[in-house]
């Protein structure tokens, strides 16, 4: 059976600057990696050298049949010191965008994907009330130069992630959260070292991931809105939104209230932030099930991914349906993926999830695109290079790219605009 | 009258990574620029964006008729953290070298031109006894990958500069020296700030320019020798040397002894360091005249360059003659230039200096090339963008290059291998 998608549907994949570009040593994450006692498993180093190899990489995406590429711009490259902007970095991203167009690829650009300039930590990091103004100014500088080449922009990626991290780590009495390694949390000595590498002290050191208390969330809200205004003032035609990581929150009897609380905390509390947005970036990986005692582990024998998430491709359609109840703007799937060494499971994961997505389209929900996380196996933050989320494998000793079956699968769906249901 | 030069004479110009590449924010100099109270007049920023535009730049040099390009490799790019090497940066420099060959240009490569990685300051900087080993290892990594493309290498640029700076600044009771702005020297508060930006404290903060006491000079000697050995082990055919800044030291009656002392201090004391070198890099800009009371100011009415140096092109030939007395290896002029807004003075400076050089050749002195400082108007360290040393002007708002008459003049000499004496 053939499932059809709307014409102009965006098919593509996503990367994040810090995870693929390499040598972003002006970023707070670089400091975290190199801090004494860092919980990061690997050094990002050159990652997959995408800052140098983007032309070949974009050509490869196009050759697969994909028509969209979402990437992020590294703030610390555009503004290496406060108020000092790099035209060289802007010219780089101009060429990335122009290369997309040369290959018939629509770019979707995130202005922030977790990493921030080291210098921001010297001013109090994301907890500083200066952030909205500074971030909006950075967006303004970029959009004044290359905004006409950016049809879709995300101000920030996964604006709700800090709150999700807090929920996870509040259990061990450590708020605000700063990472995902339990041992590292309870011994934050490494953060002192990271702060020093940023030229500051721990009192000022607040990365994006730590912004999970109420007043700081207001900073994020103001940041998003000021950035959107700055962008729209210069490029009214650019569609602007943000993205959220959203698991499919489910409940078993007795867990309904807790599930509703989680949904509020992870999604509904952010609704005022979206007022005025042009689209919503939805990012999904799995489901979370709640019972009377809290989150319920996946059933015995459930298939888990490398990240320990339950293999549950139905989650995508479910979440689309849930968010659509509260939204009057189009939805774009800006991330969806699976960490696995067995690429045939990725093929299955994509196919099944797209069935769910197509059902949502049939129900009249306005979904504009599906961007898979991620184009290449890359630097997965604290987990280093161990997580295989990519459609394309990379031999990092030679930087050779090797297309996986899943890339061809997604590419062929994109080219035909049809999913063959098995 | 036509003055002829040997066939295979190297004609070209010189740049230094930090001064032209842009965004070397992993370097100690970047910290110095951005320190509170920094004595640097400008921020280097993108400089002339040569890291991105090198292909066009090298093509331009070739189009002028130059056959040689001396540039430097930025240590902080190759080794962004101690022991962590960037293949991406190596591939960049591989492409720079290959681009040279595509254009028939012989590359001359300095492994160090003043700037060092920030992380080196966390280990005691150039005063650390670890430096020779670490620097040699960096050279080894580079030469293993791209050494076969490097026919001439300078381990370090102006190894005698720290001593020259000390001489200048010992008068104001400030040793070791760290800059050239008198006011900044006596208030080294900015160095504390620079150290902090490198993630360390002032006790560890010793940049290359500060290495002027006797035991530290031994570190430089060991560094040079270990680096040369590392290079020659991998590429025995690469000609290895170092460069020195050498004014033409002259005396008026009563100043003979002082002049001899200076010559010893600036040049002769380094002779043991050169044992085993393949060539000597001579860099000259002016003369210094000594009398019984010390250095004698240029006569009233003498023409001074933007740097305040006396316009004295005869210095080049004089210095070649002087160093040749102590050397049994070939000489290469690895820098010679003039900061001026009046390019016709540069043409005159080059022509007159080359007459002197050619006379040395006639006398049988083995001079292999003349590399002018510098290819482009660029970031002149503490003086920022105010000093115009370039053969080529750069409009930094557009990064457009504009060839000056002096570039055409040197290019035509190179093409004909003949200087027409006026």
mmCIF file with all atom_site columns, N, CA and C in Angstrom, chain A residues 279-335:
data_model
loop_
_atom_site.group_PDB
_atom_site.id
_atom_site.type_symbol
_atom_site.label_atom_id
_atom_site.label_alt_id
_atom_site.label_comp_id
_atom_site.label_asym_id
_atom_site.label_entity_id
_atom_site.label_seq_id
_atom_site.pdbx_PDB_ins_code
_atom_site.Cartn_x
_atom_site.Cartn_y
_atom_site.Cartn_z
_atom_site.occupancy
_atom_site.B_iso_or_equiv
_atom_site.pdbx_formal_charge
_atom_site.auth_seq_id
_atom_site.auth_comp_id
_atom_site.auth_asym_id
_atom_site.auth_atom_id
_atom_site.pdbx_PDB_model_num
ATOM 1   N N  . UNK A 1 279 ? 5.929  28.393 12.994 1.00 0.00 ? 279 UNK A N  1
ATOM 2   C CA . UNK A 1 279 ? 5.803  26.927 12.960 1.00 0.00 ? 279 UNK A CA 1
ATOM 3   C C  . UNK A 1 279 ? 6.369  26.367 14.258 1.00 0.00 ? 279 UNK A C  1
ATOM 4   N N  . UNK A 1 280 ? 6.103  25.095 14.488 1.00 0.00 ? 280 UNK A N  1
ATOM 5   C CA . UNK A 1 280 ? 6.584  24.443 15.705 1.00 0.00 ? 280 UNK A CA 1
ATOM 6   C C  . UNK A 1 280 ? 7.502  23.287 15.325 1.00 0.00 ? 280 UNK A C  1
ATOM 7   N N  . UNK A 1 281 ? 8.686  23.267 15.899 1.00 0.00 ? 281 UNK A N  1
ATOM 8   C CA . UNK A 1 281 ? 9.646  22.194 15.641 1.00 0.00 ? 281 UNK A CA 1
ATOM 9   C C  . UNK A 1 281 ? 9.500  21.079 16.656 1.00 0.00 ? 281 UNK A C  1
ATOM 10  N N  . UNK A 1 282 ? 9.009  19.952 16.208 1.00 0.00 ? 282 UNK A N  1
ATOM 11  C CA . UNK A 1 282 ? 8.762  18.826 17.125 1.00 0.00 ? 282 UNK A CA 1
ATOM 12  C C  . UNK A 1 282 ? 9.894  17.809 16.998 1.00 0.00 ? 282 UNK A C  1
ATOM 13  N N  . UNK A 1 283 ? 10.421 17.374 18.130 1.00 0.00 ? 283 UNK A N  1
ATOM 14  C CA . UNK A 1 283 ? 11.526 16.405 18.119 1.00 0.00 ? 283 UNK A CA 1
ATOM 15  C C  . UNK A 1 283 ? 11.172 15.246 19.034 1.00 0.00 ? 283 UNK A C  1
ATOM 16  N N  . UNK A 1 284 ? 11.176 14.072 18.479 1.00 0.00 ? 284 UNK A N  1
ATOM 17  C CA . UNK A 1 284 ? 10.731 12.916 19.242 1.00 0.00 ? 284 UNK A CA 1
ATOM 18  C C  . UNK A 1 284 ? 11.672 11.740 19.032 1.00 0.00 ? 284 UNK A C  1
ATOM 19  N N  . UNK A 1 285 ? 11.845 10.963 20.117 1.00 0.00 ? 285 UNK A N  1
ATOM 20  C CA . UNK A 1 285 ? 12.699 9.776  20.052 1.00 0.00 ? 285 UNK A CA 1
ATOM 21  C C  . UNK A 1 285 ? 12.028 8.501  20.594 1.00 0.00 ? 285 UNK A C  1
ATOM 22  N N  . UNK A 1 286 ? 11.131 8.683  21.604 1.00 0.00 ? 286 UNK A N  1
ATOM 23  C CA . UNK A 1 286 ? 10.578 7.488  22.246 1.00 0.00 ? 286 UNK A CA 1
ATOM 24  C C  . UNK A 1 286 ? 9.318  7.862  23.028 1.00 0.00 ? 286 UNK A C  1
ATOM 25  N N  . UNK A 1 287 ? 8.863  6.947  23.875 1.00 0.00 ? 287 UNK A N  1
ATOM 26  C CA . UNK A 1 287 ? 7.751  7.256  24.775 1.00 0.00 ? 287 UNK A CA 1
ATOM 27  C C  . UNK A 1 287 ? 8.235  7.192  26.213 1.00 0.00 ? 287 UNK A C  1
ATOM 28  N N  . UNK A 1 288 ? 7.469  7.797  27.119 1.00 0.00 ? 288 UNK A N  1
ATOM 29  C CA . UNK A 1 288 ? 7.686  7.634  28.559 1.00 0.00 ? 288 UNK A CA 1
ATOM 30  C C  . UNK A 1 288 ? 6.342  7.241  29.144 1.00 0.00 ? 288 UNK A C  1
ATOM 31  N N  . UNK A 1 289 ? 6.329  6.186  29.956 1.00 0.00 ? 289 UNK A N  1
ATOM 32  C CA . UNK A 1 289 ? 5.078  5.689  30.530 1.00 0.00 ? 289 UNK A CA 1
ATOM 33  C C  . UNK A 1 289 ? 5.094  5.939  32.039 1.00 0.00 ? 289 UNK A C  1
ATOM 34  N N  . UNK A 1 290 ? 3.994  6.511  32.545 1.00 0.00 ? 290 UNK A N  1
ATOM 35  C CA . UNK A 1 290 ? 3.912  6.808  33.979 1.00 0.00 ? 290 UNK A CA 1
ATOM 36  C C  . UNK A 1 290 ? 2.844  5.969  34.656 1.00 0.00 ? 290 UNK A C  1
ATOM 37  N N  . UNK A 1 291 ? 3.171  5.541  35.850 1.00 0.00 ? 291 UNK A N  1
ATOM 38  C CA . UNK A 1 291 ? 2.222  4.823  36.694 1.00 0.00 ? 291 UNK A CA 1
ATOM 39  C C  . UNK A 1 291 ? 2.090  5.555  38.016 1.00 0.00 ? 291 UNK A C  1
ATOM 40  N N  . UNK A 1 292 ? 1.396  4.992  38.972 1.00 0.00 ? 292 UNK A N  1
ATOM 41  C CA . UNK A 1 292 ? 1.173  5.680  40.257 1.00 0.00 ? 292 UNK A CA 1
ATOM 42  C C  . UNK A 1 292 ? 2.484  5.972  40.999 1.00 0.00 ? 292 UNK A C  1
ATOM 43  N N  . UNK A 1 293 ? 3.499  5.166  40.751 1.00 0.00 ? 293 UNK A N  1
ATOM 44  C CA . UNK A 1 293 ? 4.774  5.345  41.466 1.00 0.00 ? 293 UNK A CA 1
ATOM 45  C C  . UNK A 1 293 ? 5.776  6.205  40.704 1.00 0.00 ? 293 UNK A C  1
ATOM 46  N N  . UNK A 1 294 ? 5.361  6.639  39.532 1.00 0.00 ? 294 UNK A N  1
ATOM 47  C CA . UNK A 1 294 ? 6.316  7.397  38.716 1.00 0.00 ? 294 UNK A CA 1
ATOM 48  C C  . UNK A 1 294 ? 6.548  6.720  37.381 1.00 0.00 ? 294 UNK A C  1
ATOM 49  N N  . UNK A 1 295 ? 7.684  7.046  36.766 1.00 0.00 ? 295 UNK A N  1
ATOM 50  C CA . UNK A 1 295 ? 7.939  6.491  35.432 1.00 0.00 ? 295 UNK A CA 1
ATOM 51  C C  . UNK A 1 295 ? 8.107  4.981  35.502 1.00 0.00 ? 295 UNK A C  1
ATOM 52  N N  . UNK A 1 296 ? 7.494  4.302  34.550 1.00 0.00 ? 296 UNK A N  1
ATOM 53  C CA . UNK A 1 296 ? 7.525  2.843  34.501 1.00 0.00 ? 296 UNK A CA 1
ATOM 54  C C  . UNK A 1 296 ? 8.581  2.414  33.502 1.00 0.00 ? 296 UNK A C  1
ATOM 55  N N  . UNK A 1 297 ? 9.388  1.461  33.916 1.00 0.00 ? 297 UNK A N  1
ATOM 56  C CA . UNK A 1 297 ? 10.420 0.984  32.980 1.00 0.00 ? 297 UNK A CA 1
ATOM 57  C C  . UNK A 1 297 ? 9.786  0.244  31.813 1.00 0.00 ? 297 UNK A C  1
ATOM 58  N N  . UNK A 1 298 ? 10.457 0.218  30.672 1.00 0.00 ? 298 UNK A N  1
ATOM 59  C CA . UNK A 1 298 ? 9.950  -0.590 29.559 1.00 0.00 ? 298 UNK A CA 1
ATOM 60  C C  . UNK A 1 298 ? 9.790  -2.041 30.015 1.00 0.00 ? 298 UNK A C  1
ATOM 61  N N  . UNK A 1 299 ? 8.808  -2.710 29.448 1.00 0.00 ? 299 UNK A N  1
ATOM 62  C CA . UNK A 1 299 ? 8.529  -4.102 29.817 1.00 0.00 ? 299 UNK A CA 1
ATOM 63  C C  . UNK A 1 299 ? 9.753  -4.967 29.563 1.00 0.00 ? 299 UNK A C  1
ATOM 64  N N  . UNK A 1 300 ? 9.853  -6.046 30.310 1.00 0.00 ? 300 UNK A N  1
ATOM 65  C CA . UNK A 1 300 ? 10.947 -6.985 30.106 1.00 0.00 ? 300 UNK A CA 1
ATOM 66  C C  . UNK A 1 300 ? 10.935 -7.448 28.660 1.00 0.00 ? 300 UNK A C  1
ATOM 67  N N  . UNK A 1 301 ? 12.067 -7.503 28.058 1.00 0.00 ? 301 UNK A N  1
ATOM 68  C CA . UNK A 1 301 ? 12.136 -7.947 26.667 1.00 0.00 ? 301 UNK A CA 1
ATOM 69  C C  . UNK A 1 301 ? 11.887 -6.849 25.665 1.00 0.00 ? 301 UNK A C  1
ATOM 70  N N  . UNK A 1 302 ? 11.536 -5.640 26.145 1.00 0.00 ? 302 UNK A N  1
ATOM 71  C CA . UNK A 1 302 ? 11.348 -4.536 25.210 1.00 0.00 ? 302 UNK A CA 1
ATOM 72  C C  . UNK A 1 302 ? 12.681 -4.229 24.526 1.00 0.00 ? 302 UNK A C  1
ATOM 73  N N  . UNK A 1 303 ? 12.581 -3.814 23.283 1.00 0.00 ? 303 UNK A N  1
ATOM 74  C CA . UNK A 1 303 ? 13.801 -3.485 22.539 1.00 0.00 ? 303 UNK A CA 1
ATOM 75  C C  . UNK A 1 303 ? 14.271 -2.093 22.945 1.00 0.00 ? 303 UNK A C  1
ATOM 76  N N  . UNK A 1 304 ? 15.512 -2.011 23.409 1.00 0.00 ? 304 UNK A N  1
ATOM 77  C CA . UNK A 1 304 ? 16.054 -0.707 23.803 1.00 0.00 ? 304 UNK A CA 1
ATOM 78  C C  . UNK A 1 304 ? 17.106 -0.262 22.784 1.00 0.00 ? 304 UNK A C  1
ATOM 79  N N  . UNK A 1 305 ? 17.185 1.053  22.566 1.00 0.00 ? 305 UNK A N  1
ATOM 80  C CA . UNK A 1 305 ? 18.208 1.575  21.657 1.00 0.00 ? 305 UNK A CA 1
ATOM 81  C C  . UNK A 1 305 ? 19.511 1.763  22.433 1.00 0.00 ? 305 UNK A C  1
ATOM 82  N N  . UNK A 1 306 ? 20.579 2.194  21.717 1.00 0.00 ? 306 UNK A N  1
ATOM 83  C CA . UNK A 1 306 ? 21.863 2.431  22.392 1.00 0.00 ? 306 UNK A CA 1
ATOM 84  C C  . UNK A 1 306 ? 21.734 3.432  23.534 1.00 0.00 ? 306 UNK A C  1
ATOM 85  N N  . UNK A 1 307 ? 20.794 4.353  23.395 1.00 0.00 ? 307 UNK A N  1
ATOM 86  C CA . UNK A 1 307 ? 20.599 5.368  24.428 1.00 0.00 ? 307 UNK A CA 1
ATOM 87  C C  . UNK A 1 307 ? 19.807 4.811  25.612 1.00 0.00 ? 307 UNK A C  1
ATOM 88  N N  . UNK A 1 308 ? 19.326 3.581  25.503 1.00 0.00 ? 308 UNK A N  1
ATOM 89  C CA . UNK A 1 308 ? 18.494 3.013  26.561 1.00 0.00 ? 308 UNK A CA 1
ATOM 90  C C  . UNK A 1 308 ? 17.027 3.383  26.398 1.00 0.00 ? 308 UNK A C  1
ATOM 91  N N  . UNK A 1 309 ? 16.693 4.031  25.300 1.00 0.00 ? 309 UNK A N  1
ATOM 92  C CA . UNK A 1 309 ? 15.296 4.383  25.033 1.00 0.00 ? 309 UNK A CA 1
ATOM 93  C C  . UNK A 1 309 ? 14.562 3.160  24.486 1.00 0.00 ? 309 UNK A C  1
ATOM 94  N N  . UNK A 1 310 ? 13.251 3.119  24.754 1.00 0.00 ? 310 UNK A N  1
ATOM 95  C CA . UNK A 1 310 ? 12.449 2.041  24.172 1.00 0.00 ? 310 UNK A CA 1
ATOM 96  C C  . UNK A 1 310 ? 12.279 2.291  22.669 1.00 0.00 ? 310 UNK A C  1
ATOM 97  N N  . UNK A 1 311 ? 12.446 1.248  21.879 1.00 0.00 ? 311 UNK A N  1
ATOM 98  C CA . UNK A 1 311 ? 12.186 1.319  20.432 1.00 0.00 ? 311 UNK A CA 1
ATOM 99  C C  . UNK A 1 311 ? 10.681 1.422  20.265 1.00 0.00 ? 311 UNK A C  1
ATOM 100 N N  . UNK A 1 312 ? 10.217 2.598  19.882 1.00 0.00 ? 312 UNK A N  1
ATOM 101 C CA . UNK A 1 312 ? 8.766  2.808  19.871 1.00 0.00 ? 312 UNK A CA 1
ATOM 102 C C  . UNK A 1 312 ? 8.419  3.859  18.811 1.00 0.00 ? 312 UNK A C  1
ATOM 103 N N  . UNK A 1 313 ? 8.448  3.463  17.554 1.00 0.00 ? 313 UNK A N  1
ATOM 104 C CA . UNK A 1 313 ? 8.250  4.433  16.471 1.00 0.00 ? 313 UNK A CA 1
ATOM 105 C C  . UNK A 1 313 ? 6.845  5.047  16.430 1.00 0.00 ? 313 UNK A C  1
ATOM 106 N N  . UNK A 1 314 ? 5.888  4.368  17.062 1.00 0.00 ? 314 UNK A N  1
ATOM 107 C CA . UNK A 1 314 ? 4.537  4.945  17.102 1.00 0.00 ? 314 UNK A CA 1
ATOM 108 C C  . UNK A 1 314 ? 4.505  6.288  17.828 1.00 0.00 ? 314 UNK A C  1
ATOM 109 N N  . UNK A 1 315 ? 5.495  6.504  18.660 1.00 0.00 ? 315 UNK A N  1
ATOM 110 C CA . UNK A 1 315 ? 5.519  7.733  19.473 1.00 0.00 ? 315 UNK A CA 1
ATOM 111 C C  . UNK A 1 315 ? 5.349  8.976  18.610 1.00 0.00 ? 315 UNK A C  1
ATOM 112 N N  . UNK A 1 316 ? 5.954  8.951  17.419 1.00 0.00 ? 316 UNK A N  1
ATOM 113 C CA . UNK A 1 316 ? 5.942  10.173 16.601 1.00 0.00 ? 316 UNK A CA 1
ATOM 114 C C  . UNK A 1 316 ? 4.518  10.618 16.282 1.00 0.00 ? 316 UNK A C  1
ATOM 115 N N  . UNK A 1 317 ? 3.731  9.712  15.720 1.00 0.00 ? 317 UNK A N  1
ATOM 116 C CA . UNK A 1 317 ? 2.339  10.076 15.394 1.00 0.00 ? 317 UNK A CA 1
ATOM 117 C C  . UNK A 1 317 ? 1.573  10.499 16.631 1.00 0.00 ? 317 UNK A C  1
ATOM 118 N N  . UNK A 1 318 ? 1.797  9.765  17.709 1.00 0.00 ? 318 UNK A N  1
ATOM 119 C CA . UNK A 1 318 ? 1.078  10.101 18.956 1.00 0.00 ? 318 UNK A CA 1
ATOM 120 C C  . UNK A 1 318 ? 1.394  11.528 19.413 1.00 0.00 ? 318 UNK A C  1
ATOM 121 N N  . UNK A 1 319 ? 2.635  11.875 19.388 1.00 0.00 ? 319 UNK A N  1
ATOM 122 C CA . UNK A 1 319 ? 3.025  13.211 19.875 1.00 0.00 ? 319 UNK A CA 1
ATOM 123 C C  . UNK A 1 319 ? 2.505  14.298 18.925 1.00 0.00 ? 319 UNK A C  1
ATOM 124 N N  . UNK A 1 320 ? 2.576  14.034 17.628 1.00 0.00 ? 320 UNK A N  1
ATOM 125 C CA . UNK A 1 320 ? 2.047  15.016 16.674 1.00 0.00 ? 320 UNK A CA 1
ATOM 126 C C  . UNK A 1 320 ? 0.578  15.308 17.020 1.00 0.00 ? 320 UNK A C  1
ATOM 127 N N  . UNK A 1 321 ? -0.150 14.241 17.235 1.00 0.00 ? 321 UNK A N  1
ATOM 128 C CA . UNK A 1 321 ? -1.580 14.395 17.560 1.00 0.00 ? 321 UNK A CA 1
ATOM 129 C C  . UNK A 1 321 ? -1.756 15.228 18.835 1.00 0.00 ? 321 UNK A C  1
ATOM 130 N N  . UNK A 1 322 ? -0.944 14.919 19.842 1.00 0.00 ? 322 UNK A N  1
ATOM 131 C CA . UNK A 1 322 ? -1.093 15.625 21.134 1.00 0.00 ? 322 UNK A CA 1
ATOM 132 C C  . UNK A 1 322 ? -0.774 17.109 21.009 1.00 0.00 ? 322 UNK A C  1
ATOM 133 N N  . UNK A 1 323 ? 0.349  17.424 20.378 1.00 0.00 ? 323 UNK A N  1
ATOM 134 C CA . UNK A 1 323 ? 0.696  18.848 20.316 1.00 0.00 ? 323 UNK A CA 1
ATOM 135 C C  . UNK A 1 323 ? -0.289 19.607 19.436 1.00 0.00 ? 323 UNK A C  1
ATOM 136 N N  . UNK A 1 324 ? -0.834 18.928 18.432 1.00 0.00 ? 324 UNK A N  1
ATOM 137 C CA . UNK A 1 324 ? -1.721 19.624 17.492 1.00 0.00 ? 324 UNK A CA 1
ATOM 138 C C  . UNK A 1 324 ? -2.965 20.159 18.195 1.00 0.00 ? 324 UNK A C  1
ATOM 139 N N  . UNK A 1 325 ? -3.316 19.535 19.308 1.00 0.00 ? 325 UNK A N  1
ATOM 140 C CA . UNK A 1 325 ? -4.489 20.010 20.057 1.00 0.00 ? 325 UNK A CA 1
ATOM 141 C C  . UNK A 1 325 ? -4.300 21.428 20.579 1.00 0.00 ? 325 UNK A C  1
ATOM 142 N N  . UNK A 1 326 ? -3.061 21.769 20.863 1.00 0.00 ? 326 UNK A N  1
ATOM 143 C CA . UNK A 1 326 ? -2.790 23.090 21.450 1.00 0.00 ? 326 UNK A CA 1
ATOM 144 C C  . UNK A 1 326 ? -2.216 24.085 20.445 1.00 0.00 ? 326 UNK A C  1
ATOM 145 N N  . UNK A 1 327 ? -1.997 23.633 19.237 1.00 0.00 ? 327 UNK A N  1
ATOM 146 C CA . UNK A 1 327 ? -1.288 24.505 18.292 1.00 0.00 ? 327 UNK A CA 1
ATOM 147 C C  . UNK A 1 327 ? -2.169 24.911 17.115 1.00 0.00 ? 327 UNK A C  1
ATOM 148 N N  . UNK A 1 328 ? -1.984 26.139 16.670 1.00 0.00 ? 328 UNK A N  1
ATOM 149 C CA . UNK A 1 328 ? -2.686 26.580 15.463 1.00 0.00 ? 328 UNK A CA 1
ATOM 150 C C  . UNK A 1 328 ? -1.675 26.921 14.367 1.00 0.00 ? 328 UNK A C  1
ATOM 151 N N  . UNK A 1 329 ? -0.442 26.498 14.573 1.00 0.00 ? 329 UNK A N  1
ATOM 152 C CA . UNK A 1 329 ? 0.606  26.741 13.562 1.00 0.00 ? 329 UNK A CA 1
ATOM 153 C C  . UNK A 1 329 ? 1.082  25.397 13.010 1.00 0.00 ? 329 UNK A C  1
ATOM 154 N N  . UNK A 1 330 ? 1.666  25.417 11.821 1.00 0.00 ? 330 UNK A N  1
ATOM 155 C CA . UNK A 1 330 ? 2.150  24.158 11.241 1.00 0.00 ? 330 UNK A CA 1
ATOM 156 C C  . UNK A 1 330 ? 3.234  23.518 12.115 1.00 0.00 ? 330 UNK A C  1
ATOM 157 N N  . UNK A 1 331 ? 3.342  22.225 11.972 1.00 0.00 ? 331 UNK A N  1
ATOM 158 C CA . UNK A 1 331 ? 4.353  21.448 12.704 1.00 0.00 ? 331 UNK A CA 1
ATOM 159 C C  . UNK A 1 331 ? 5.421  20.998 11.706 1.00 0.00 ? 331 UNK A C  1
ATOM 160 N N  . UNK A 1 332 ? 6.667  21.062 12.139 1.00 0.00 ? 332 UNK A N  1
ATOM 161 C CA . UNK A 1 332 ? 7.740  20.448 11.350 1.00 0.00 ? 332 UNK A CA 1
ATOM 162 C C  . UNK A 1 332 ? 8.474  19.476 12.272 1.00 0.00 ? 332 UNK A C  1
ATOM 163 N N  . UNK A 1 333 ? 8.673  18.263 11.802 1.00 0.00 ? 333 UNK A N  1
ATOM 164 C CA . UNK A 1 333 ? 9.465  17.318 12.610 1.00 0.00 ? 333 UNK A CA 1
ATOM 165 C C  . UNK A 1 333 ? 10.926 17.702 12.371 1.00 0.00 ? 333 UNK A C  1
ATOM 166 N N  . UNK A 1 334 ? 11.519 18.320 13.370 1.00 0.00 ? 334 UNK A N  1
ATOM 167 C CA . UNK A 1 334 ? 12.877 18.834 13.180 1.00 0.00 ? 334 UNK A CA 1
ATOM 168 C C  . UNK A 1 334 ? 13.941 17.850 13.692 1.00 0.00 ? 334 UNK A C  1
ATOM 169 N N  . UNK A 1 335 ? 13.516 16.852 14.432 1.00 0.00 ? 335 UNK A N  1
ATOM 170 C CA . UNK A 1 335 ? 14.395 15.731 14.796 1.00 0.00 ? 335 UNK A CA 1
ATOM 171 C C  . UNK A 1 335 ? 13.536 14.505 15.064 1.00 0.00 ? 335 UNK A C  1
#
